[in-house]
CSV table of C-alpha atoms in Angstrom, one decimal:
chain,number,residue,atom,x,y,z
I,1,UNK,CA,191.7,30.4,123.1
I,2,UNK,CA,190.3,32.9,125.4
I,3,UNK,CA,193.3,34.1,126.9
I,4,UNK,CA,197.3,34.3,127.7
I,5,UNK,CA,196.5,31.3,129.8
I,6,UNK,CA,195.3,29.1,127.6
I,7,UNK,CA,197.9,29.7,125.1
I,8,UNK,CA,200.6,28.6,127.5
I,9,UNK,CA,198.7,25.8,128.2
I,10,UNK,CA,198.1,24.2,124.7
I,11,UNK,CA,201.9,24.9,123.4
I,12,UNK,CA,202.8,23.1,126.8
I,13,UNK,CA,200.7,20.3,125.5
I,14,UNK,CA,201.8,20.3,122.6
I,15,UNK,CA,205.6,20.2,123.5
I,16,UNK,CA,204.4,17.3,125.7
I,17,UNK,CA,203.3,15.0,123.0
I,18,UNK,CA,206.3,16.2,120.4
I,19,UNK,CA,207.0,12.8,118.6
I,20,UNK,CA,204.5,10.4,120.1
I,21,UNK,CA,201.7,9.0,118.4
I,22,UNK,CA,198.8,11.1,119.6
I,23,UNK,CA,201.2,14.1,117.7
I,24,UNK,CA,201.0,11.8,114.7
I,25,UNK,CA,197.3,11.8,114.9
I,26,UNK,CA,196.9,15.3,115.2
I,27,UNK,CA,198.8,16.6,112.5
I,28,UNK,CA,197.3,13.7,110.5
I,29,UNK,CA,193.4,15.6,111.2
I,30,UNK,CA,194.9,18.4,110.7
I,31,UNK,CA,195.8,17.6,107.1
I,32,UNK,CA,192.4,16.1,106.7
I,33,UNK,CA,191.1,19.2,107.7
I,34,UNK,CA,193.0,21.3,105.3
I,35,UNK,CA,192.2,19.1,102.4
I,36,UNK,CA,188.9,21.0,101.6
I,37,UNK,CA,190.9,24.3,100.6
I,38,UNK,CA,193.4,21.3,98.3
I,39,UNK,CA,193.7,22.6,94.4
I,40,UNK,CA,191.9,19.6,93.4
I,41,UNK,CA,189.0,20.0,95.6
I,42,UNK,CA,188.4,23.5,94.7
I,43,UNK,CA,188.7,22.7,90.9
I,44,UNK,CA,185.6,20.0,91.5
I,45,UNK,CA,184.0,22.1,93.0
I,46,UNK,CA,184.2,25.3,90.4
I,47,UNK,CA,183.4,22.6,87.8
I,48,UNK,CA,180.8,21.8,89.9
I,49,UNK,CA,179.2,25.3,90.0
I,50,UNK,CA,180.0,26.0,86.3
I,51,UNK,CA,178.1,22.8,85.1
I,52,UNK,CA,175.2,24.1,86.7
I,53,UNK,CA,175.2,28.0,85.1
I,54,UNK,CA,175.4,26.6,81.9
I,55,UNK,CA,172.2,25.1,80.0
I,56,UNK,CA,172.7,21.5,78.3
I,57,UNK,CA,173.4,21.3,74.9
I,58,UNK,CA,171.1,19.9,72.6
I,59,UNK,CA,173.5,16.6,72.5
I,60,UNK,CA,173.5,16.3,77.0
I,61,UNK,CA,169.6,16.2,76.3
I,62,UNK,CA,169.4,13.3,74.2
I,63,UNK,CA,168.5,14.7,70.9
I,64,UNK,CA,170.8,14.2,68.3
């Protein structure tokens, strides 16, 4: 949004397609969208980062 203007024209939009499918849609990316920041997605991804900080144990290197 660069301006007043354009505000007033994306809620008017918006209002417009209230209930149809394309508003369906678009709260449906929207979710998509907002998945990455889910509680599952950031706990792969800190066990991610945390595998890789710690060296493998003897065991995870095939000696035993």
């Amino acid at each position: 949004m660069r301006s007043g203007s354009d505000v007033i024209k994306r809620l008017s939009y918006l209002r417009e397609i209230a209930g149809t499918q394309q508003h369906a849609d678009l709260i449906a990316a929207c979710v998509d969208r907002l998945r990455l920041f889910g509680q599952s997605k950031q706990v792969d991804t800190l066990e991610c980062v945390l595998r890789s900080l710690v060296p493998a144990t003897a065991t995870e290197r095939g000696a035993a």
